[in-house]
């Protein structure tokens, strides 16, 4: 059955700046926010926006990611017509074709898109933390009769040169795209979210595929090609919380963002407790958290299955983690099933999943620095 | 159909019990769906025991006035009981069948006679703790028992294991008395038959009254009991709600408590069990309480020795306290705007 709009979710990113966390794990599968994985955010956005068909493009270390997504049931994406499909690189008679860039990943799966004969395709990235109603963006796209709409967010001017910047006219038509400009002319950064008319997408992916010197990247190649060809490219303004968790530092920061209190709510706050826009995830079977008689907790996010016997302050504790007696955890992220022994000090650190910190250890930034420490046991 | 080794036994849970001994708590729900331990319904414990024994066919017999149980169990997916072979059989008795086990069993004869398993275990919905049903079956076979019954600290519990054929015979020959529930029928029918005890030494509890519900819930704050009920390798399975982690504000003070997900805590909580999605305002004090899902506790409230049922709202500054030994119980959905009497 034909669909109005389907989503293609790019989840092949390696996320090498997340170091040991992504050694054996694709970046979208990295644990986040006390309970979630990064990919829960775009998947939940899809289901909350009424998009019921999502192709997930995987490439780097897909094992955990694939088993996490499963049949899509946690996001209500286990559908008879549509639902979630995992789309890894595949081989054809002329050999195996790895996804060279984001555009080639979609190009190689045009047959998947055609199966649903959609009018529109939304391209998403599995690397970002945000809540967004894609249905509203689609309305905007249709109203403006655009060939492609690109979601943009205002970023601080001094950070603009880290992003792909869109220069627009007064009607928010995109006139120019600058990838990481040294002297940005605008502070509207691309969020890597594109809505295409399906026929335009196909035409330009084929054109890009036929260009040998192309790096087959949406931002670097396909969007400039559309602009060259005078296609109607429109910027869709988004405001609200949006974070790319590319580094250990930004992963730590965005976890800490969830500790914001509702009294200080700003645009830069993502409310996990909003019932009409739930972030869904696979719910493991843990009992509620057990807070011991000697525990003290101040300003924290703590998930099911935790046993807390020590002191926790300004920290995010994932499911099944245990904090031993006399231990002091401050400004830290303790991932799922980590075991913190007794009398341990953890400060400004990320402790990886299933990691064991022995009794009496100290995990904190090196003297004179405040760089976030990542401690992680090698996973089998 | 040929079955794999473990598929020798199916389960039956008698969830027809509705009791007045829980006072307001069971006004509108069967005992089976009483919220327990911050995250569960009572029936989850026995259902998980069956699933962990490799049982993939379970019949649940529920009371006609209550649909909360059906909503909770759904297709049985959480317990992996949404199967093509076996799976969940959920029977809601109709009005004529209420308190009449004879009719219920007569109308469901086919479920028992067609089940492709040689053995059956029958249990109530209000026992919490781990019952290793597979070991019970092993003992039953090794000793060539006719009926095996669980015994815990010298007390017999209404958990029976027998052959399906035997059960079908009992149903066919049913003529004496007028048993009100499936388990009452089993008990009467087996009155003259020798029952081999199966000793369970681990922590087990039968939740059968308001005071027992309260005492045993708070008893879970004892770590040994907590770990006996919640063993990592045998997780208690329940319907999940996608609640975010619990959020503790800078001035919150929580000690010796069990807290479920989705809570937002600004106040003080001690010796209490707090279920999913509860909001506790700044300056509020909760002591020795059971707070059920979705409760909102306003600023500066004092709750002491209370059971607050689902979706209750307590306005700012209100006190809800027990009177001497009598627990304060606030029923589901109540809005409390003056001191609770």
XYZ file of C-alpha atoms in Angstrom:
721
model
C 0.000 0.000 0.000
C 1.319 3.427 -0.860
C 2.454 5.598 2.024
C 2.417 9.363 2.201
C 5.801 9.604 3.874
C 8.327 7.047 5.013
C 11.532 7.591 6.990
C 15.061 6.505 6.251
C 17.189 6.574 9.383
C 20.950 6.708 8.942
C 22.412 4.564 11.711
C 25.712 3.443 10.268
C 27.818 6.041 12.068
C 30.914 4.843 13.848
C 31.172 7.715 16.314
C 34.898 7.181 16.743
C 35.219 10.223 19.007
C 33.204 8.329 21.599
C 36.279 6.124 22.003
C 35.806 2.845 23.873
C 32.031 3.305 23.998
C 31.781 2.740 20.257
C 34.590 0.238 19.856
C 32.103 -2.600 19.513
C 28.934 -0.609 19.123
C 27.378 1.679 16.527
C 26.914 5.224 17.796
C 23.088 5.175 17.601
C 23.127 2.253 20.050
C 25.132 4.132 22.692
C 23.347 4.352 26.053
C 21.902 7.710 26.923
C 19.794 9.599 29.479
C 19.658 6.981 32.229
C 17.626 4.518 30.217
C 17.678 5.131 26.505
C 19.849 4.549 23.486
C 20.467 7.477 21.150
C 18.353 5.926 18.377
C 15.288 5.877 20.668
C 14.861 9.599 20.036
C 14.414 9.564 16.231
C 12.459 6.288 16.387
C 10.088 7.700 19.010
C 9.759 10.910 16.999
C 8.709 8.818 13.993
C 6.051 6.900 15.831
C 4.779 10.004 17.656
C 4.632 11.865 14.313
C 2.563 9.109 12.730
C 5.323 7.718 10.524
C 4.916 3.941 10.581
C 7.524 2.869 8.043
C 11.182 3.329 8.913
C 14.184 1.895 7.085
C 17.223 1.813 9.386
C 20.509 1.909 7.492
C 23.248 0.122 9.383
C 26.861 -0.564 8.572
C 29.315 -0.153 11.437
C 29.163 -2.803 14.252
C 25.479 -3.540 13.724
C 25.065 -6.586 16.014
C 23.839 -4.822 19.149
C 21.921 -2.235 17.176
C 20.089 -4.901 15.164
C 19.136 -6.931 18.181
C 18.101 -3.779 20.012
C 15.742 -2.693 17.236
C 14.395 -6.212 16.737
C 10.936 -6.153 15.224
C 10.398 -2.543 16.320
C 7.772 -3.374 18.952
C 9.144 -1.015 21.653
C 8.409 1.935 19.334
C 5.125 0.462 18.102
C 6.799 -0.161 14.752
C 5.956 -3.859 14.477
C 3.477 -3.389 11.663
C 2.041 -5.685 9.047
C 2.121 -2.935 6.442
C 5.392 -1.078 6.922
C 7.088 -1.034 10.312
C 10.803 -1.065 10.868
C 13.262 -2.683 8.451
C 16.986 -2.987 9.000
C 18.874 -2.249 5.808
C 22.521 -3.325 5.897
C 24.817 -3.148 2.861
C 24.220 -6.110 0.582
C 25.882 -7.791 -2.338
C 24.623 -8.091 -5.876
C 25.959 -9.885 -8.912
C 28.577 -7.153 -9.321
C 29.847 -7.524 -5.756
C 29.302 -6.179 -2.255
C 28.661 -2.464 -2.068
C 29.485 -0.790 1.209
C 27.750 2.485 1.883
C 30.350 5.077 0.873
C 28.396 8.041 2.226
C 24.963 8.944 3.534
C 23.614 9.457 -0.001
C 24.878 6.125 -1.295
C 23.265 4.363 1.671
C 19.888 5.669 0.538
C 20.711 5.158 -3.155
C 21.393 1.452 -2.582
C 17.975 1.128 -0.936
C 15.837 2.967 -3.478
C 14.129 -0.375 -4.080
C 12.986 -0.397 -0.433
C 11.547 3.103 -0.838
C 9.833 2.212 -4.109
C 8.096 -0.725 -2.478
C 6.017 1.770 -0.457
C 5.655 4.271 -3.315
C 5.680 7.248 -0.922
C 5.098 10.842 -1.971
C 7.738 12.042 0.471
C 10.789 10.615 2.167
C 12.243 11.983 5.367
C 15.934 11.350 5.921
C 16.993 11.213 9.585
C 20.175 10.734 11.484
C 20.512 8.275 14.333
C 22.985 10.490 16.189
C 20.892 13.289 17.628
C 18.916 13.915 20.809
C 15.749 15.947 20.233
C 11.972 15.796 20.093
C 10.417 16.900 16.829
C 7.061 16.490 15.149
C 7.987 15.467 11.626
C 4.314 15.810 10.602
C 4.587 19.568 11.130
C 7.718 19.692 9.027
C 5.940 17.734 6.318
C 3.010 20.200 6.377
C 5.516 23.007 5.946
C 7.203 21.169 3.087
C 3.879 20.638 1.299
C 2.693 24.218 1.894
C 5.896 25.626 0.466
C 5.780 23.199 -2.511
C 9.427 22.495 -1.840
C 11.588 19.893 -3.530
C 13.534 19.467 -0.335
C 13.108 20.934 3.145
C 16.016 20.960 5.539
C 15.474 21.403 9.265
C 17.701 24.137 10.678
C 18.394 25.378 14.156
C 20.012 28.592 15.318
C 23.368 27.900 16.903
C 25.587 30.379 18.789
C 27.578 32.411 16.255
C 30.909 31.398 17.741
C 30.049 27.731 17.155
C 28.594 28.167 13.670
C 31.810 27.127 11.953
C 31.420 23.615 13.404
C 28.200 23.022 11.452
C 26.835 22.867 7.937
C 25.402 26.390 7.613
C 22.403 27.361 5.478
C 22.258 30.833 4.012
C 18.669 31.783 3.251
C 16.675 34.627 1.739
C 13.878 36.373 3.658
C 11.387 33.629 2.656
C 13.707 30.996 4.086
C 14.636 29.643 0.674
C 18.109 28.221 0.898
C 20.477 30.127 -1.332
C 23.759 28.637 -0.309
C 25.142 25.805 1.761
C 28.456 26.211 3.605
C 29.959 23.107 5.161
C 31.844 24.212 8.310
C 32.537 27.767 7.069
C 35.428 29.690 8.615
C 33.445 32.912 8.385
C 29.784 31.954 8.638
C 27.245 34.271 6.993
C 24.395 32.790 9.002
C 23.928 30.851 12.229
C 21.311 28.461 10.837
C 22.806 24.998 11.132
C 21.511 21.967 9.269
C 20.162 19.324 11.635
C 20.696 16.599 9.055
C 16.921 16.135 8.696
C 15.663 16.311 5.114
C 12.239 15.880 3.603
C 12.379 15.130 -0.120
C 9.736 14.724 -2.712
C 10.323 11.061 -3.472
C 10.783 11.607 -7.233
C 13.320 14.391 -6.619
C 15.207 12.187 -4.179
C 15.448 9.389 -6.706
C 16.499 11.709 -9.537
C 19.254 13.374 -7.550
C 20.560 10.219 -5.912
C 20.935 8.702 -9.355
C 22.636 11.846 -10.583
C 24.985 11.828 -7.586
C 25.691 8.136 -8.087
C 26.724 8.880 -11.652
C 29.265 11.477 -10.498
C 32.509 9.581 -9.834
C 34.201 12.387 -7.868
C 31.275 12.691 -5.434
C 31.735 11.605 -1.829
C 28.043 10.602 -1.893
C 27.159 12.708 1.117
C 23.837 14.550 1.500
C 25.355 17.689 2.983
C 28.481 17.895 0.869
C 27.211 16.619 -2.476
C 23.469 16.178 -2.904
C 22.244 19.472 -1.400
C 24.763 21.596 -3.410
C 23.700 19.675 -6.524
C 20.043 20.557 -5.847
C 21.003 24.209 -5.396
C 23.012 24.176 -8.638
C 19.999 22.758 -10.440
C 17.810 25.554 -9.008
C 15.584 23.176 -7.074
C 13.388 24.662 -4.378
C 15.266 24.061 -1.141
C 13.611 25.491 1.948
C 14.889 25.827 5.506
C 12.462 24.567 8.165
C 13.168 26.461 11.374
C 13.253 24.346 14.533
C 13.662 25.612 18.040
C 14.023 23.479 21.106
C 16.502 21.037 22.497
C 18.797 19.448 19.919
C 22.150 17.912 20.591
C 24.701 16.002 18.597
C 26.416 13.679 21.034
C 29.610 13.279 19.085
C 32.233 13.330 21.813
C 32.714 12.074 25.362
C 32.375 15.679 26.550
C 29.104 16.308 24.679
C 27.716 12.918 25.676
C 28.369 13.801 29.311
C 26.920 17.292 28.889
C 23.715 16.143 27.286
C 23.198 13.535 29.995
C 23.636 16.341 32.523
C 21.093 18.440 30.585
C 18.428 15.975 31.714
C 19.039 17.042 35.296
C 17.637 20.499 34.494
C 14.726 21.354 36.745
C 11.330 22.302 35.416
C 11.521 25.620 37.264
C 14.357 26.676 35.002
C 12.822 25.321 31.819
C 14.091 26.978 28.722
C 14.192 26.094 25.076
C 17.268 24.157 25.909
C 15.526 21.536 27.995
C 14.131 18.244 26.804
C 11.220 17.065 28.958
C 11.320 13.276 29.260
C 8.206 13.277 31.438
C 5.843 14.726 28.837
C 3.185 12.037 28.372
C 2.035 13.027 24.911
C 5.524 12.720 23.439
C 6.996 9.688 25.162
C 10.467 8.546 24.335
C 10.108 4.795 23.942
C 12.804 2.225 24.493
C 13.237 -1.441 25.126
C 12.230 -1.932 28.750
C 14.308 -4.534 30.504
C 12.759 -6.458 33.416
C 14.333 -4.845 36.422
C 12.644 -4.282 39.778
C 12.240 -0.683 40.984
C 15.299 1.020 42.418
C 16.300 0.224 45.961
C 17.517 3.168 48.011
C 19.289 1.971 51.149
C 18.924 3.485 54.622
C 22.395 5.053 54.375
C 22.029 6.409 50.845
C 21.865 10.108 50.124
C 20.679 11.343 46.781
C 20.615 14.886 45.636
C 19.792 15.959 42.110
C 19.920 12.793 40.105
C 18.257 10.675 37.482
C 18.092 7.038 38.577
C 16.638 4.116 36.658
C 15.086 0.778 37.534
C 17.133 -2.018 38.988
C 19.637 0.271 40.708
C 20.762 -0.369 44.244
C 22.090 2.798 45.858
C 23.914 2.637 49.176
C 26.235 5.606 48.806
C 25.994 9.296 47.932
C 24.826 10.402 44.492
C 24.859 14.010 43.407
C 24.279 15.650 40.005
C 24.537 12.293 38.267
C 22.672 10.000 35.911
C 22.483 6.327 36.895
C 21.319 3.733 34.348
C 19.338 0.552 34.924
C 20.843 -2.170 37.062
C 23.812 -0.102 38.284
C 24.928 -0.559 41.877
C 26.510 2.077 44.072
C 28.291 0.624 47.107
C 28.408 1.828 50.688
C 30.450 4.931 51.414
C 30.908 5.680 47.723
C 30.523 9.229 46.460
C 29.343 9.792 42.890
C 29.309 13.396 41.705
C 28.780 14.944 38.259
C 28.945 11.551 36.594
C 27.175 9.150 34.286
C 27.013 5.527 35.443
C 25.832 3.289 32.624
C 23.737 0.149 32.842
C 24.744 -2.694 35.143
C 27.992 -1.015 36.201
C 29.044 -2.054 39.676
C 30.622 0.616 41.841
C 32.193 -0.993 44.911
C 32.356 0.435 48.428
C 34.179 3.660 49.309
C 34.732 4.601 45.692
C 35.005 8.190 44.517
C 33.712 8.972 41.028
C 33.784 12.564 39.835
C 33.226 13.985 36.338
C 33.321 10.558 34.758
C 31.395 8.239 32.491
C 31.454 4.634 33.685
C 30.620 2.293 30.800
C 28.068 -0.530 30.798
C 28.844 -3.613 32.938
C 32.034 -1.983 34.185
C 33.280 -2.897 37.649
C 34.991 -0.277 39.822
C 36.810 -1.954 42.695
C 36.348 -0.958 46.335
C 38.312 2.135 47.339
C 39.073 3.279 43.766
C 39.123 6.898 42.683
C 37.938 7.855 39.196
C 38.284 11.566 38.479
C 39.912 13.930 35.954
C 43.676 14.175 36.085
C 45.132 16.918 38.265
C 44.587 20.357 36.861
C 42.134 19.305 34.153
C 38.408 18.906 34.123
C 38.289 16.623 31.121
C 35.616 13.940 31.516
C 37.083 10.514 32.263
C 35.726 7.448 30.492
C 36.217 4.177 32.345
C 35.051 1.072 30.614
C 35.703 -2.649 30.898
C 36.349 -4.416 27.627
C 33.149 -6.106 26.473
C 33.245 -9.616 25.112
C 2.046 -32.587 18.483
C 5.503 -33.671 19.593
C 6.893 -31.314 22.222
C 10.367 -30.427 23.445
C 11.532 -31.803 26.785
C 10.340 -28.980 29.020
C 6.883 -28.803 27.597
C 5.357 -31.331 29.947
C 3.286 -29.042 32.038
C 0.827 -26.211 31.703
C -0.322 -23.717 34.274
C -3.619 -22.519 35.655
C -3.960 -19.370 37.746
C -7.136 -18.885 39.707
C -7.639 -15.125 39.676
C -11.338 -15.294 40.547
C -10.716 -14.422 44.166
C -12.218 -11.131 45.118
C -11.965 -10.323 48.742
C -13.301 -7.755 51.146
C -10.361 -8.118 53.445
C -8.451 -5.490 51.467
C -11.207 -2.970 52.170
C -11.134 -0.053 49.710
C -8.219 -1.442 47.716
C -10.248 -4.249 46.173
C -13.433 -2.283 45.725
C -12.872 -2.107 42.000
C -10.199 -4.648 41.279
C -9.526 -8.327 41.808
C -6.802 -9.286 44.257
C -4.798 -10.506 41.242
C -4.345 -6.999 39.910
C -3.489 -5.282 43.168
C -0.407 -3.093 42.527
C 2.599 -4.446 44.375
C 6.228 -3.471 45.057
C 6.080 -0.242 43.091
C 5.933 -1.765 39.659
C 3.939 -4.969 39.578
C 0.483 -6.466 39.919
C 0.196 -9.436 42.268
C -0.438 -11.931 39.471
C 2.930 -11.096 37.853
C 4.769 -13.138 40.464
C 3.014 -16.466 39.881
C 2.852 -15.890 36.141
C 6.630 -15.260 36.074
C 7.222 -18.400 38.126
C 5.381 -20.408 35.497
C 7.188 -18.782 32.597
C 10.585 -19.346 34.248
C 9.716 -23.039 34.531
C 9.471 -23.166 30.741
C 5.684 -23.268 30.824
C 4.300 -21.780 27.616
C 0.627 -22.420 28.124
C -1.204 -20.706 30.967
C -4.918 -20.446 31.649
C -5.986 -17.462 33.722
C -9.515 -17.553 35.152
C -10.679 -14.133 36.210
C -13.687 -12.603 37.901
C -16.432 -11.043 35.853
C -16.651 -7.594 37.412
C -13.075 -6.622 36.746
C -11.388 -5.687 33.531
C -8.192 -4.256 35.008
C -6.658 -7.719 34.900
C -7.414 -8.216 31.239
C -5.899 -4.839 30.404
C -2.786 -5.758 32.334
C -2.284 -9.202 30.812
C -3.245 -8.218 27.249
C -2.031 -10.743 24.696
C 0.471 -12.127 27.194
C 3.356 -10.797 25.111
C 5.350 -9.562 28.108
C 5.438 -13.114 29.438
C 6.142 -14.533 25.989
C 2.710 -16.121 26.025
C 1.544 -14.780 22.664
C 2.111 -18.122 20.951
C 0.628 -20.063 18.111
C 0.884 -23.274 20.116
C -0.284 -22.953 23.687
C 0.207 -19.437 24.984
C -2.340 -17.552 27.000
C -5.891 -18.678 27.662
C -7.723 -15.857 29.425
C -11.179 -16.653 30.654
C -13.459 -14.020 32.129
C -16.319 -15.684 33.949
C -19.769 -14.339 33.236
C -22.316 -13.291 35.838
C -24.005 -16.707 35.994
C -20.688 -18.357 36.644
C -19.696 -16.041 39.491
C -18.711 -18.013 42.558
C -19.646 -21.241 40.829
C -16.576 -23.286 39.990
C -18.744 -26.117 38.728
C -20.105 -24.009 35.886
C -16.753 -22.423 35.055
C -15.057 -25.787 34.796
C -17.936 -27.311 32.904
C -17.820 -24.516 30.341
C -14.069 -24.841 29.987
C -13.760 -28.607 29.909
C -12.174 -28.455 26.481
C -9.287 -26.304 27.683
C -8.307 -28.982 30.181
C -9.036 -32.045 28.090
C -7.291 -30.813 24.950
C -4.140 -29.352 26.522
C -1.266 -31.395 25.038
C 0.667 -31.681 28.298
C 0.734 -34.566 30.792
C 0.937 -32.361 33.900
C -0.745 -29.276 35.259
C 0.118 -26.837 38.051
C -2.695 -24.835 39.638
C -1.938 -21.775 41.734
C -3.561 -18.670 43.171
C -2.678 -15.160 42.014
C -1.695 -13.722 45.381
C 1.507 -15.536 46.315
C 4.698 -13.504 46.009
C 8.137 -15.079 45.812
C 9.892 -17.748 43.864
C 8.349 -21.193 43.435
C 10.640 -23.452 41.350
C 7.884 -25.324 39.517
C 10.290 -27.371 37.408
C 11.901 -28.811 40.559
C 8.456 -29.474 41.923
C 7.623 -31.444 38.775
C 10.902 -33.364 39.047
C 10.125 -34.356 42.618
C 6.581 -35.277 41.644
C 7.863 -37.686 39.011
C 10.733 -39.103 41.047
C 8.501 -39.893 43.983
C 5.642 -41.115 41.827
C 3.308 -38.790 43.701
C -0.379 -38.502 42.957
C -0.644 -34.871 43.959
C 2.166 -32.565 45.031
C 1.402 -29.497 47.124
C 3.709 -26.616 48.079
C 4.614 -26.347 51.740
C 6.332 -23.288 53.150
C 7.519 -22.981 56.760
C 5.269 -25.850 57.797
C 2.191 -24.374 56.142
C 0.475 -25.850 53.086
C -0.130 -23.390 50.262
C -2.772 -23.811 47.549
C -0.310 -24.643 44.768
C -1.040 -28.115 43.379
C 0.669 -30.258 40.771
C -1.039 -33.334 39.303
C -1.543 -35.041 35.971
C -3.874 -33.429 33.518
C -5.754 -36.705 33.231
C -6.356 -36.701 36.964
C -7.667 -33.147 36.815
C -9.972 -33.988 33.900
C -11.318 -36.939 35.903
C -11.936 -34.683 38.884
C -13.857 -32.243 36.701
C -15.896 -35.069 35.170
C -16.712 -36.524 38.557
C -17.515 -33.211 40.183
C -20.602 -33.609 42.305
C -20.012 -32.635 45.885
C -20.455 -29.282 47.502
C -20.626 -26.013 45.670
C -17.065 -24.739 45.489
C -16.807 -21.014 44.765
C -13.425 -20.984 43.070
C -11.228 -23.309 41.065
C -8.881 -23.726 43.971
C -11.745 -24.421 46.370
C -12.880 -27.121 43.950
C -9.401 -28.658 43.862
C -9.175 -28.556 47.630
C -12.551 -30.279 48.090
C -11.934 -32.853 45.389
C -8.533 -33.781 46.751
C -9.589 -33.784 50.396
C -9.259 -37.550 50.719
C -6.209 -37.950 48.529
C -2.702 -38.117 49.917
C -0.669 -35.076 48.935
C 3.113 -35.131 48.787
C 4.598 -31.929 50.175
C 7.079 -29.932 48.103
C 9.094 -27.785 50.483
C 9.938 -24.238 49.389
C 12.542 -22.802 51.712
C 12.953 -19.413 50.130
C 10.895 -16.378 51.073
C 7.241 -16.693 50.060
C 4.253 -14.712 51.140
C 0.528 -14.893 50.677
C -1.094 -11.502 50.381
C -4.529 -11.939 51.893
C -5.506 -8.846 53.850
C -4.954 -5.122 53.985
C -2.614 -5.298 56.960
C -0.690 -8.182 55.382
C -0.430 -6.232 52.122
C 0.937 -3.229 53.962
C 3.325 -5.099 56.266
C 4.741 -7.297 53.541
C 5.193 -4.489 51.075
C 7.265 -2.538 53.573
C 9.031 -5.756 54.533
C 10.585 -5.746 51.067
C 12.785 -2.925 52.348
C 14.645 -5.690 54.120
C 17.441 -6.421 51.658
C 17.409 -10.188 52.086
C 13.718 -10.370 51.312
C 14.137 -7.967 48.402
C 16.818 -10.153 46.873
C 14.782 -13.316 47.496
C 11.824 -11.917 45.564
C 13.845 -10.177 42.848
C 16.487 -12.633 41.702
C 18.480 -11.467 38.742
C 18.236 -14.734 36.822
C 14.452 -14.949 37.361
C 13.155 -11.449 36.680
C 9.547 -10.766 37.594
C 7.916 -9.862 34.302
C 5.284 -7.161 34.033
C 3.658 -4.820 31.556
C 6.021 -1.931 30.935
C 5.062 1.713 30.733
C 8.007 3.516 29.130
C 8.398 5.772 32.143
C 11.644 7.762 32.194
C 14.086 7.274 35.099
C 13.104 8.740 38.469
C 14.234 12.318 38.940
C 15.523 13.504 42.307
C 15.622 17.244 42.917
C 18.543 18.887 44.743
C 16.681 19.101 48.068
C 14.997 15.711 47.938
C 15.808 13.312 50.727
C 15.144 9.628 50.112
C 16.228 6.818 52.392
C 15.326 3.169 52.858
C 12.775 3.194 50.079
C 11.815 1.557 46.839
C 11.204 4.006 44.034
C 9.822 3.194 40.599
C 10.441 4.966 37.317
C 8.745 8.152 36.224
C 8.744 9.628 39.738
C 9.662 13.267 40.249
C 10.774 13.786 43.824
C 11.310 17.136 45.507
C 10.413 16.133 49.068
C 11.402 13.578 51.696
C 10.638 9.850 51.539
C 11.590 7.261 54.158
C 10.593 3.618 54.688
C 8.190 3.690 51.782
C 7.397 2.015 48.495
C 6.596 4.478 45.739
C 5.190 3.291 42.412
C 5.575 4.597 38.872
C 4.979 8.184 37.916
C 4.430 9.637 41.397
C 5.128 13.346 41.978
C 6.244 14.448 45.435
C 6.263 18.216 45.989
C 8.893 20.223 47.844
C 8.697 20.021 51.619
C 6.383 16.989 51.541
C 7.202 14.175 53.957
C 6.270 10.569 53.217
C 6.934 8.018 55.936
C 5.968 4.327 56.180
C 3.688 4.579 53.147
C 2.694 2.691 50.049
C 2.092 5.087 47.182
C 0.509 3.622 44.057
C 1.067 4.774 40.441
C 0.240 8.279 39.278
C -0.261 9.844 42.700
C 0.458 13.563 43.090
C 1.555 14.659 46.552
C 1.411 18.438 46.947
C 3.969 20.671 48.627
C 4.399 20.335 52.397
C 2.032 17.353 52.738
C 2.646 14.838 55.497
C 1.800 11.218 54.766
C 2.396 8.740 57.554
C 1.332 5.094 57.665
C -0.876 5.494 54.628
C -1.762 3.551 51.512
C -2.530 5.944 48.691
C -4.247 4.218 45.781
C -3.739 5.023 42.094
C -4.140 8.507 40.646
C -4.930 10.206 43.944
C -4.112 13.903 44.237
C -3.297 15.337 47.648
C -3.505 19.102 47.831
C -0.747 21.276 49.286
C -0.124 21.043 53.006
C -2.602 18.203 53.697
C -1.863 15.491 56.262
C -2.872 11.859 55.789
C -1.909 9.866 58.852
C -2.778 6.564 60.449
C -4.868 6.650 63.627
C -3.068 4.630 66.287
C -2.846 1.282 64.486
C -5.442 1.937 61.812
C -3.832 2.600 58.440
C -5.049 5.538 56.411
C -6.277 4.292 53.043
C -7.139 6.764 50.302
C -9.071 5.059 47.470
C -8.313 5.330 43.775
C -8.761 8.660 42.018
C -9.611 10.637 45.163
C -8.814 14.338 45.436
C -7.827 15.044 49.032
C -8.158 18.689 49.958
C -8.614 18.461 53.727
C -7.147 16.327 56.443
C -8.033 12.681 55.764
C -10.419 11.043 58.224
